C-alpha cells in the first residue's frame, strides 16, 4: 500500500511539474519565439516532454534548454537551422544554439540553458562504399564504437578517439587524438569529403576540389562554419596473417609508482619515442602527497603480440616500481565498444590541456606540485608523435603540427575557478591546445587553439559563411 501511495504522489508531482513547465513554455517561449514550423513539431522536445530529462544532458553537464530538436533527416537539420536563425533575428542573438552528436564532448557546449539543442544522434549510419579503397560514409551522429564494429568485417579502421560513446561529429571536426594517433595520425587527416549545412540553410559538399576553404575549416575548426551531417573517410586496412581476431590490439596495463617523476617522464618519453609506431602509450598520474606519484599506464600495440611487442612491453615494466601488470589481446572493436550509456551529467569535471613540441626538463616537478593541489583528479599524458607531424600546418585548421606530447589536467567541476591558476605553469610550456579536450571556453583559450595565421583564416571564413555568428557555441573565434 505504501509503495502504491508513494507512486501516486510521484505521479501527481510529476504532473504538476509538467503543467508548470508547460505554463513556463507558454508564457516565456511561445509568446516571444516564432511559431514552431509544422515540419519541426514531430521532432521537438520541450520541458513538458516525457523524454526531456533523457535529452537535456551530455556526459559532463546537465542543461535546461527550452527546446531540443532531434533531427532524423538532413531536411530536419536544415529546417532547424533556419528556425534558429529566425529566432535569433526576431528575439535575441544571445539565445544559445548547441549541436550534439554523441554528447561526450569535454567542452560541454553540446547542451545549454534557455536555448536550443540540435541533436543529430539519429543520423548514425555507417556505410562502406568501397572496401578495397577503404572509403566509408559515416553520418555525424554515429558514435565511434559503432563505427569500429561496422568496419570490423572489412578489416578496416579509422583513427578515432578511445571511448566508444564519443560522437563522430564532434571528434572529426575538432581533431581526433586516439589510440591510433602514433600509427595513423589525427581523425581529420582521413576525411575525404563532408556534407555541411551552413548558416544559410544550404548543403555544401566539401572536399579538396569543392569548397576547399570550408574543407580546410571543418578539419580542426570544430562547428564554427556549420553542422556537418556526414563524412567520407579513407579507412586503413590492418591485417594480421596469424590471428583469429579481426584487427587485434594487444593491451598492457601497468599500475606503478615513482618518487622521481621527472626521471620517469624522461625514461617514458625515450621509450615511446624509440618504439614502433604500432605502439601507443597513455598515462594517468595521481598523487596523495609530493613524495609519491601513482602511475596508471595503458600501452596499446596495433597487432598480435610478437617478439617486437614482447620486448617493448617488457621494457615498459622497467620504467617504474610496478604494483600490478596485465596483458591481453582483443579486437579494436571490442577495445572501443560503445556502451551507449544514457547521459545525465554524471562526470562533473573540468579539463585543461596543452600540446608540447618538446618536453621541458622541469615538467615532472611542475606536475608533482599540481597533483597535490585541491580538487585535482589527475594529469593525463600521451605520446602523439608520428603521422600528425607529417602534415603541413596550413593544410587544416589544426595549428600545432609539431606536437609530440599531449597533456591534460582533470579536476573536480566545483574547483573550476582555480583551474587557470593551477594550470598556469603548464600552460606556459604549451605550444597549442586541443579543442576537443578543453572545458575552458574563454576567448584566450580559442586564441591558443587557433593562433596566428590559423586564427586569422578561420575568422575570415566565419565572416564569409556565418556573418551573423549563428554557430557561436563552444570554442569560438
Short mmCIF file of C-alpha atoms in Angstrom, two decimals:
data_model
loop_
_atom_site.label_atom_id
_atom_site.label_comp_id
_atom_site.label_asym_id
_atom_site.label_seq_id
_atom_site.Cartn_x
_atom_site.Cartn_y
_atom_site.Cartn_z
CA UNK A 1 0.00 0.00 0.00
CA UNK A 2 2.76 2.42 0.97
CA UNK A 3 4.61 1.83 -2.33
CA UNK A 4 1.37 2.41 -4.23
CA UNK A 5 0.75 5.64 -2.27
CA UNK A 6 4.29 6.92 -2.98
CA UNK A 7 3.91 6.06 -6.65
CA UNK A 8 0.67 8.06 -6.75
CA UNK A 9 2.31 11.04 -5.04
CA UNK A 10 5.20 10.92 -7.50
CA UNK A 11 2.74 10.83 -10.41
CA UNK A 12 0.90 13.90 -9.02
CA UNK A 13 4.17 15.79 -8.51
CA UNK A 14 5.35 14.86 -12.00
CA UNK A 15 2.06 16.02 -13.50
CA UNK A 16 2.23 19.34 -11.61
CA UNK A 17 5.80 19.81 -12.79
CA UNK A 18 4.72 19.22 -16.40
CA UNK A 19 1.90 21.75 -16.04
CA UNK A 20 4.32 24.26 -14.53
CA UNK A 21 6.78 23.72 -17.36
CA UNK A 22 4.02 23.95 -19.96
CA UNK A 23 2.92 27.27 -18.49
CA UNK A 24 6.50 28.42 -18.49
CA UNK A 25 6.79 27.49 -22.16
CA UNK A 26 3.51 29.28 -22.97
CA UNK A 27 4.38 32.42 -21.05
CA UNK A 28 8.05 32.69 -21.85
CA UNK A 29 8.76 30.85 -25.08
CA UNK A 30 5.72 30.69 -27.32
CA UNK A 31 4.84 34.30 -26.59
CA UNK A 32 8.21 35.51 -27.84
CA UNK A 33 9.61 32.93 -30.19
CA UNK A 34 8.30 32.45 -33.72
CA UNK A 35 5.78 29.64 -34.07
CA UNK A 36 7.40 26.26 -34.48
CA UNK A 37 7.04 25.08 -38.11
CA UNK A 38 4.88 22.01 -38.65
CA UNK A 39 7.88 20.13 -40.04
CA UNK A 40 9.71 20.55 -36.71
CA UNK A 41 6.86 19.72 -34.34
CA UNK A 42 7.36 15.99 -34.85
CA UNK A 43 11.00 16.19 -33.70
CA UNK A 44 10.57 18.81 -30.97
CA UNK A 45 11.20 18.05 -27.30
CA UNK A 46 10.43 20.66 -24.66
CA UNK A 47 10.45 20.63 -20.83
CA UNK A 48 6.94 19.10 -20.83
CA UNK A 49 8.02 16.10 -22.92
CA UNK A 50 8.47 12.70 -21.29
CA UNK A 51 11.94 12.24 -22.79
CA UNK A 52 13.19 15.75 -21.95
CA UNK A 53 15.24 14.55 -18.97
CA UNK A 54 16.98 11.97 -21.15
CA UNK A 55 17.88 14.54 -23.78
CA UNK A 56 18.88 17.68 -21.89
CA UNK A 57 22.28 16.46 -20.66
CA UNK A 58 25.59 15.35 -22.03
CA UNK A 59 28.14 13.19 -20.23
CA UNK A 60 29.61 16.09 -18.26
CA UNK A 61 26.82 18.55 -17.50
CA UNK A 62 23.03 18.82 -17.33
CA UNK A 63 21.45 21.63 -19.33
CA UNK A 64 17.99 23.19 -19.25
CA UNK A 65 17.27 24.14 -22.88
CA UNK A 66 13.86 25.48 -23.83
CA UNK A 67 13.78 23.34 -26.94
CA UNK A 68 15.52 20.22 -28.28
CA UNK A 69 15.21 19.35 -31.94
CA UNK A 70 16.05 15.69 -32.53
CA UNK A 71 16.74 15.50 -36.25
CA UNK A 72 16.06 12.26 -38.10
CA UNK A 73 16.88 13.54 -41.60
CA UNK A 74 19.12 16.12 -43.20
CA UNK A 75 15.98 18.11 -44.01
CA UNK A 76 15.32 18.34 -40.27
CA UNK A 77 18.80 19.79 -39.77
CA UNK A 78 18.17 22.43 -42.44
CA UNK A 79 14.74 23.34 -41.04
CA UNK A 80 16.17 23.54 -37.51
CA UNK A 81 18.96 25.89 -38.54
CA UNK A 82 16.51 28.10 -40.43
CA UNK A 83 14.23 28.23 -37.38
CA UNK A 84 17.06 29.14 -35.02
CA UNK A 85 18.16 31.84 -37.44
CA UNK A 86 14.65 33.32 -37.32
CA UNK A 87 14.64 33.23 -33.51
CA UNK A 88 18.00 34.94 -33.33
CA UNK A 89 16.82 37.66 -35.73
CA UNK A 90 13.39 38.23 -34.15
CA UNK A 91 14.05 37.62 -30.45
CA UNK A 92 17.69 37.80 -29.39
CA UNK A 93 21.11 36.96 -30.79
CA UNK A 94 22.11 35.78 -27.31
CA UNK A 95 19.83 32.71 -27.33
CA UNK A 96 22.18 29.69 -27.14
CA UNK A 97 22.25 27.20 -30.01
CA UNK A 98 24.11 23.93 -29.44
CA UNK A 99 24.97 20.95 -31.63
CA UNK A 100 25.06 17.45 -30.17
CA UNK A 101 26.12 14.26 -31.88
CA UNK A 102 27.39 11.77 -29.29
CA UNK A 103 27.11 14.12 -26.31
CA UNK A 104 30.52 13.20 -24.92
CA UNK A 105 32.37 16.45 -25.66
CA UNK A 106 34.58 17.71 -22.85
CA UNK A 107 33.87 21.30 -23.88
CA UNK A 108 30.30 20.61 -22.64
CA UNK A 109 28.95 23.05 -25.25
CA UNK A 110 26.57 20.46 -26.74
CA UNK A 111 23.92 21.44 -24.17
CA UNK A 112 22.82 24.80 -22.81
CA UNK A 113 20.38 26.63 -20.57
CA UNK A 114 17.46 28.52 -22.06
CA UNK A 115 18.29 27.88 -25.71
CA UNK A 116 18.02 25.23 -28.41
CA UNK A 117 19.87 21.95 -28.88
CA UNK A 118 20.03 20.37 -32.34
CA UNK A 119 20.57 16.67 -31.68
CA UNK A 120 21.68 14.53 -34.63
CA UNK A 121 22.20 11.24 -32.80
CA UNK A 122 19.59 9.61 -35.08
CA UNK A 123 21.77 10.38 -38.13
CA UNK A 124 24.10 7.49 -37.39
CA UNK A 125 24.51 5.23 -40.42
CA UNK A 126 27.90 3.73 -41.34
CA UNK A 127 28.31 2.52 -44.94
CA UNK A 128 31.40 1.00 -46.53
CA UNK A 129 31.16 2.26 -50.11
CA UNK A 130 34.45 0.80 -51.38
CA UNK A 131 36.12 -1.78 -49.16
CA UNK A 132 39.14 -2.11 -51.42
CA UNK A 133 39.85 1.63 -51.35
CA UNK A 134 38.76 1.93 -47.72
CA UNK A 135 36.06 4.53 -48.42
CA UNK A 136 33.45 4.80 -45.69
CA UNK A 137 30.48 7.15 -45.35
CA UNK A 138 29.66 7.93 -41.72
CA UNK A 139 26.84 10.16 -40.57
CA UNK A 140 27.94 12.62 -37.91
CA UNK A 141 25.52 11.35 -35.25
CA UNK A 142 27.17 7.92 -35.08
CA UNK A 143 29.45 7.04 -32.18
CA UNK A 144 32.94 5.68 -32.75
CA UNK A 145 32.36 2.33 -31.09
CA UNK A 146 29.59 1.54 -33.55
CA UNK A 147 31.79 2.72 -36.44
CA UNK A 148 34.53 0.31 -35.35
CA UNK A 149 32.04 -2.56 -35.14
CA UNK A 150 30.66 -1.81 -38.62
CA UNK A 151 34.17 -1.77 -40.09
CA UNK A 152 35.32 -4.98 -38.38
CA UNK A 153 34.16 -7.42 -41.12
CA UNK A 154 36.22 -5.49 -43.67
CA UNK A 155 39.40 -5.32 -41.53
CA UNK A 156 39.13 -1.53 -41.81
CA UNK A 157 39.92 1.01 -39.15
CA UNK A 158 39.65 4.79 -38.78
CA UNK A 159 41.86 6.68 -36.37
CA UNK A 160 39.44 8.00 -33.76
CA UNK A 161 39.09 8.59 -30.04
CA UNK A 162 39.47 5.98 -27.34
CA UNK A 163 35.95 5.80 -25.89
CA UNK A 164 33.18 4.14 -27.87
CA UNK A 165 30.38 6.54 -26.95
CA UNK A 166 32.23 9.56 -28.33
CA UNK A 167 30.33 11.12 -31.25
CA UNK A 168 31.75 11.21 -34.75
CA UNK A 169 30.71 14.82 -35.44
CA UNK A 170 32.50 16.47 -32.55
CA UNK A 171 35.72 14.49 -32.73
CA UNK A 172 36.03 14.52 -36.53
CA UNK A 173 35.79 18.31 -36.71
CA UNK A 174 37.97 19.01 -33.67
CA UNK A 175 41.00 16.87 -34.48
CA UNK A 176 40.86 13.30 -33.26
CA UNK A 177 43.61 12.15 -30.88
CA UNK A 178 43.09 8.49 -30.04
CA UNK A 179 44.67 5.08 -29.58
CA UNK A 180 45.98 5.04 -33.15
CA UNK A 181 47.46 8.53 -33.26
CA UNK A 182 51.11 7.33 -33.48
CA UNK A 183 50.17 4.86 -36.24
CA UNK A 184 47.57 6.77 -38.29
CA UNK A 185 47.62 10.36 -37.03
CA UNK A 186 44.55 12.53 -36.45
CA UNK A 187 41.00 11.65 -37.50
CA UNK A 188 40.75 14.86 -39.55
CA UNK A 189 43.62 13.68 -41.73
CA UNK A 190 41.49 10.82 -43.03
CA UNK A 191 38.47 12.89 -44.14
CA UNK A 192 37.96 12.75 -47.92
CA UNK A 193 34.82 14.90 -48.04
CA UNK A 194 31.94 16.08 -45.87
CA UNK A 195 28.35 17.27 -46.15
CA UNK A 196 27.90 20.58 -44.36
CA UNK A 197 24.79 22.65 -43.66
CA UNK A 198 25.83 26.29 -43.45
CA UNK A 199 24.05 29.21 -41.81
CA UNK A 200 22.05 29.99 -44.95
CA UNK A 201 20.46 26.54 -44.80
CA UNK A 202 22.35 25.28 -47.84
CA UNK A 203 24.03 21.87 -48.10
CA UNK A 204 27.60 22.11 -49.29
CA UNK A 205 29.59 19.01 -50.16
CA UNK A 206 33.15 19.95 -49.27
CA UNK A 207 36.44 18.41 -50.34
CA UNK A 208 39.81 19.29 -51.81
CA UNK A 209 38.10 20.36 -55.06
CA UNK A 210 34.72 21.66 -53.89
CA UNK A 211 34.59 24.44 -51.30
CA UNK A 212 38.23 23.81 -50.33
CA UNK A 213 38.09 26.74 -47.88
CA UNK A 214 35.27 25.08 -45.92
CA UNK A 215 37.06 21.74 -46.16
CA UNK A 216 40.10 23.36 -44.57
CA UNK A 217 37.99 24.88 -41.79
CA UNK A 218 35.95 21.85 -40.73
CA UNK A 219 39.13 19.83 -40.22
CA UNK A 220 40.17 21.21 -36.85
CA UNK A 221 37.90 24.25 -36.68
CA UNK A 222 35.04 22.47 -34.89
CA UNK A 223 31.48 23.51 -35.83
CA UNK A 224 32.04 27.22 -36.32
CA UNK A 225 31.22 27.04 -40.04
CA UNK A 226 28.11 24.89 -39.88
CA UNK A 227 26.70 21.49 -39.00
CA UNK A 228 28.47 18.56 -40.64
CA UNK A 229 25.90 15.84 -41.26
CA UNK A 230 28.13 13.19 -42.87
CA UNK A 231 31.75 12.39 -43.66
CA UNK A 232 33.52 10.23 -46.19
CA UNK A 233 36.65 8.76 -44.61
CA UNK A 234 39.61 6.94 -46.06
CA UNK A 235 39.90 4.00 -43.67
CA UNK A 236 43.05 1.91 -43.24
CA UNK A 237 43.30 -1.86 -43.59
CA UNK A 238 45.27 -3.58 -40.84
CA UNK A 239 45.52 -7.35 -41.30
CA UNK A 240 47.37 -9.84 -39.11
CA UNK A 241 48.16 -13.00 -41.04
CA UNK A 242 48.34 -15.27 -38.00
CA UNK A 243 45.47 -14.06 -35.86
CA UNK A 244 41.99 -15.37 -35.17
CA UNK A 245 40.95 -11.87 -34.11
CA UNK A 246 39.93 -9.19 -36.61
CA UNK A 247 42.13 -6.14 -36.06
CA UNK A 248 43.83 -7.43 -32.89
CA UNK A 249 45.16 -4.99 -30.31
CA UNK A 250 47.48 -6.09 -27.52
CA UNK A 251 46.87 -4.05 -24.39
CA UNK A 252 49.25 -3.73 -21.46
CA UNK A 253 48.05 -2.05 -18.28
CA UNK A 254 50.54 -1.17 -15.56
CA UNK A 255 49.89 0.22 -12.10
CA UNK A 256 53.07 1.60 -10.60
CA UNK A 257 54.56 4.41 -8.58
CA UNK A 258 57.61 6.63 -8.53
CA UNK A 259 59.29 9.05 -6.15
CA UNK A 260 61.08 10.77 -9.05
CA UNK A 261 58.50 11.83 -11.63
CA UNK A 262 60.98 13.84 -13.70
CA UNK A 263 63.18 10.79 -14.20
CA UNK A 264 60.18 8.59 -15.02
CA UNK A 265 58.85 11.03 -17.64
CA UNK A 266 62.27 11.26 -19.29
CA UNK A 267 62.57 7.48 -19.45
CA UNK A 268 58.99 7.05 -20.63
CA UNK A 269 59.40 9.58 -23.42
CA UNK A 270 62.64 7.97 -24.56
CA UNK A 271 60.95 4.56 -24.52
CA UNK A 272 57.88 5.58 -26.54
CA UNK A 273 59.80 7.83 -28.95
CA UNK A 274 62.05 4.96 -29.97
CA UNK A 275 59.18 2.45 -30.07
CA UNK A 276 57.49 1.28 -33.25
CA UNK A 277 54.58 3.44 -34.44
CA UNK A 278 52.41 0.38 -33.74
CA UNK A 279 52.77 1.24 -30.04
CA UNK A 280 50.74 3.94 -28.28
CA UNK A 281 51.02 4.90 -24.63
CA UNK A 282 48.65 6.78 -22.32
CA UNK A 283 49.44 7.73 -18.73
CA UNK A 284 47.26 8.91 -15.86
CA UNK A 285 49.23 10.42 -12.96
CA UNK A 286 47.78 10.89 -9.48
CA UNK A 287 49.27 11.68 -6.08
CA UNK A 288 48.36 11.70 -2.42
CA UNK A 289 51.48 13.63 -1.47
CA UNK A 290 54.54 15.20 -3.11
CA UNK A 291 56.76 12.23 -2.37
CA UNK A 292 54.99 9.56 -4.42
CA UNK A 293 53.20 9.72 -7.75
CA UNK A 294 50.94 6.87 -8.82
CA UNK A 295 51.04 5.90 -12.50
CA UNK A 296 48.36 4.08 -14.45
CA UNK A 297 49.83 3.28 -17.86
CA UNK A 298 47.94 1.83 -20.82
CA UNK A 299 50.12 0.69 -23.69
CA UNK A 300 48.50 -0.40 -26.96
CA UNK A 301 50.17 -2.46 -29.67
CA UNK A 302 48.32 -2.49 -33.00
CA UNK A 303 48.54 -6.21 -33.72
CA UNK A 304 49.06 -9.56 -32.04
CA UNK A 305 51.87 -9.99 -29.56
CA UNK A 306 55.07 -10.78 -31.45
CA UNK A 307 58.74 -10.57 -30.47
CA UNK A 308 58.86 -6.79 -31.02
CA UNK A 309 55.79 -6.23 -28.91
CA UNK A 310 57.10 -8.51 -26.15
CA UNK A 311 60.37 -6.57 -25.99
CA UNK A 312 58.57 -3.23 -25.74
CA UNK A 313 56.11 -4.46 -23.13
CA UNK A 314 58.97 -5.89 -21.08
CA UNK A 315 60.98 -2.67 -21.20
CA UNK A 316 57.89 -0.69 -20.15
CA UNK A 317 57.92 -2.61 -16.87
CA UNK A 318 61.36 -1.26 -16.02
CA UNK A 319 60.32 2.40 -16.10
CA UNK A 320 58.87 2.46 -12.57
CA UNK A 321 58.10 0.39 -9.48
CA UNK A 322 55.35 -1.94 -10.71
CA UNK A 323 52.49 -2.91 -8.40
CA UNK A 324 50.19 -4.60 -10.90
CA UNK A 325 50.52 -5.69 -14.51
CA UNK A 326 48.14 -7.19 -17.08
CA UNK A 327 48.46 -8.10 -20.76
CA UNK A 328 45.63 -9.13 -23.08
CA UNK A 329 44.66 -9.12 -26.75
CA UNK A 330 41.25 -8.08 -28.08
CA UNK A 331 39.85 -6.71 -31.30
CA UNK A 332 39.82 -2.98 -31.87
CA UNK A 333 36.01 -3.05 -31.95
CA UNK A 334 35.97 -4.70 -28.52
CA UNK A 335 38.52 -2.21 -27.23
CA UNK A 336 36.37 0.81 -28.15
CA UNK A 337 32.96 -0.85 -27.85
CA UNK A 338 30.14 1.67 -27.39
CA UNK A 339 28.24 1.03 -24.12
CA UNK A 340 25.56 3.61 -25.09
CA UNK A 341 25.35 4.97 -21.56
CA UNK A 342 22.47 7.44 -21.07
CA UNK A 343 23.77 10.90 -20.32
CA UNK A 344 22.92 12.61 -17.04
CA UNK A 345 25.87 14.93 -16.46
CA UNK A 346 27.40 12.07 -14.48
CA UNK A 347 31.01 13.15 -14.86
CA UNK A 348 31.22 16.69 -13.39
CA UNK A 349 34.80 17.57 -14.29
CA UNK A 350 36.75 20.45 -15.82
CA UNK A 351 39.63 19.74 -18.20
CA UNK A 352 42.54 21.87 -19.42
CA UNK A 353 45.21 20.69 -21.85
CA UNK A 354 48.33 21.61 -23.77
CA UNK A 355 50.28 20.32 -26.74
CA UNK A 356 54.04 20.08 -26.32
CA UNK A 357 56.59 20.17 -29.12
CA UNK A 358 59.33 19.16 -26.66
CA UNK A 359 59.40 18.02 -23.05
CA UNK A 360 60.61 20.64 -20.56
CA UNK A 361 63.22 19.21 -18.14
CA UNK A 362 61.28 20.66 -15.17
CA UNK A 363 57.90 19.29 -16.16
CA UNK A 364 57.99 16.47 -13.59
CA UNK A 365 58.43 18.92 -10.72
CA UNK A 366 55.65 21.14 -12.07
CA UNK A 367 53.25 18.21 -12.39
CA UNK A 368 54.12 16.90 -8.90
CA UNK A 369 53.10 20.24 -7.38
CA UNK A 370 49.89 20.43 -9.39
CA UNK A 371 48.85 16.90 -8.41
CA UNK A 372 48.57 17.82 -4.72
CA UNK A 373 46.51 20.95 -5.39
CA UNK A 374 42.89 20.90 -4.11
CA UNK A 375 40.38 19.40 -6.50
CA UNK A 376 42.90 17.80 -8.84
CA UNK A 377 41.83 14.38 -10.13
CA UNK A 378 44.94 13.67 -12.18
CA UNK A 379 47.21 14.56 -15.08
CA UNK A 380 46.86 12.66 -18.34
CA UNK A 381 49.81 12.34 -20.72
CA UNK A 382 50.12 10.62 -24.08
CA UNK A 383 52.59 10.43 -26.93
CA UNK A 384 51.20 11.79 -30.23
CA UNK A 385 54.34 11.93 -32.40
CA UNK A 386 54.25 10.38 -35.86
CA UNK A 387 51.89 10.97 -38.82
CA UNK A 388 50.42 14.05 -37.11
CA UNK A 389 53.81 15.72 -37.62
CA UNK A 390 54.00 14.95 -41.35
CA UNK A 391 51.13 17.27 -42.37
CA UNK A 392 51.88 20.93 -43.16
CA UNK A 393 50.39 23.33 -40.63
CA UNK A 394 48.45 25.23 -43.31
CA UNK A 395 46.64 22.16 -44.71
CA UNK A 396 43.99 22.05 -41.96
CA UNK A 397 42.69 24.24 -39.14
CA UNK A 398 44.69 22.14 -36.64
CA UNK A 399 47.55 24.51 -35.86
CA UNK A 400 50.29 22.66 -33.96
CA UNK A 401 51.72 20.06 -36.33
CA UNK A 402 54.97 19.80 -34.39
CA UNK A 403 53.35 18.49 -31.23
CA UNK A 404 54.90 15.36 -29.74
CA UNK A 405 53.09 15.10 -26.40
CA UNK A 406 49.53 15.78 -25.26
CA UNK A 407 48.96 16.64 -21.60
CA UNK A 408 45.65 17.26 -19.82
CA UNK A 409 44.68 18.20 -16.27
CA UNK A 410 41.45 16.79 -14.86
CA UNK A 411 39.89 18.46 -11.84
CA UNK A 412 36.59 18.47 -9.99
CA UNK A 413 33.99 20.75 -11.56
CA UNK A 414 33.44 22.76 -8.38
CA UNK A 415 37.13 23.78 -8.35
CA UNK A 416 36.91 25.22 -11.88
CA UNK A 417 37.60 28.84 -10.79
CA UNK A 418 41.10 27.78 -9.73
CA UNK A 419 41.84 25.80 -12.91
CA UNK A 420 43.65 28.52 -14.80
CA UNK A 421 45.77 29.45 -11.81
CA UNK A 422 46.72 25.85 -11.06
CA UNK A 423 47.38 25.01 -14.71
CA UNK A 424 49.32 28.21 -15.38
CA UNK A 425 52.86 26.77 -15.05
CA UNK A 426 52.00 24.04 -17.58
CA UNK A 427 50.09 26.41 -19.84
CA UNK A 428 53.25 28.48 -20.23
CA UNK A 429 55.08 25.44 -21.64
CA UNK A 430 52.45 24.62 -24.27
CA UNK A 431 52.67 25.34 -27.97
CA UNK A 432 48.98 24.74 -28.63
CA UNK A 433 45.68 23.37 -27.27
CA UNK A 434 43.47 20.51 -28.46
CA UNK A 435 39.96 21.99 -28.68
CA UNK A 436 38.04 18.73 -28.20
CA UNK A 437 39.70 18.17 -24.84
CA UNK A 438 39.25 21.59 -23.25
CA UNK A 439 36.45 22.76 -20.94
CA UNK A 440 37.81 26.30 -21.00
CA UNK A 441 35.57 28.28 -23.37
CA UNK A 442 37.31 31.63 -22.91
CA UNK A 443 38.50 33.71 -25.84
CA UNK A 444 42.04 33.27 -24.52
CA UNK A 445 41.69 29.51 -24.97
CA UNK A 446 40.42 29.97 -28.53
CA UNK A 447 43.49 32.08 -29.24
CA UNK A 448 45.66 29.17 -28.09
CA UNK A 449 43.72 26.67 -30.21
CA UNK A 450 43.78 28.78 -33.39
CA UNK A 451 46.65 31.26 -33.09
CA UNK A 452 48.31 33.47 -35.67
CA UNK A 453 47.51 32.76 -39.33
CA UNK A 454 45.23 29.81 -38.48
CA UNK A 455 43.02 32.09 -36.41
CA UNK A 456 43.00 34.87 -38.98
CA UNK A 457 42.00 32.47 -41.76
CA UNK A 458 39.25 30.91 -39.62
CA UNK A 459 37.78 34.30 -38.67
CA UNK A 460 37.71 35.29 -42.34
CA UNK A 461 35.77 32.11 -43.18
CA UNK A 462 33.29 32.73 -40.37
CA UNK A 463 32.66 36.23 -41.72
CA UNK A 464 32.05 34.76 -45.18
CA UNK A 465 29.80 31.82 -44.31
CA UNK A 466 28.23 32.84 -40.97
CA UNK A 467 28.24 36.65 -40.75
CA UNK A 468 25.50 36.61 -38.09
CA UNK A 469 27.52 34.21 -35.90
CA UNK A 470 24.77 31.62 -35.67
CA UNK A 471 27.23 28.86 -34.78
CA UNK A 472 28.95 30.55 -31.85
CA UNK A 473 28.73 27.98 -29.05
CA UNK A 474 31.75 26.21 -27.60
CA UNK A 475 35.26 27.20 -28.62
CA UNK A 476 34.70 30.09 -30.97
CA UNK A 477 36.75 32.59 -32.91
#
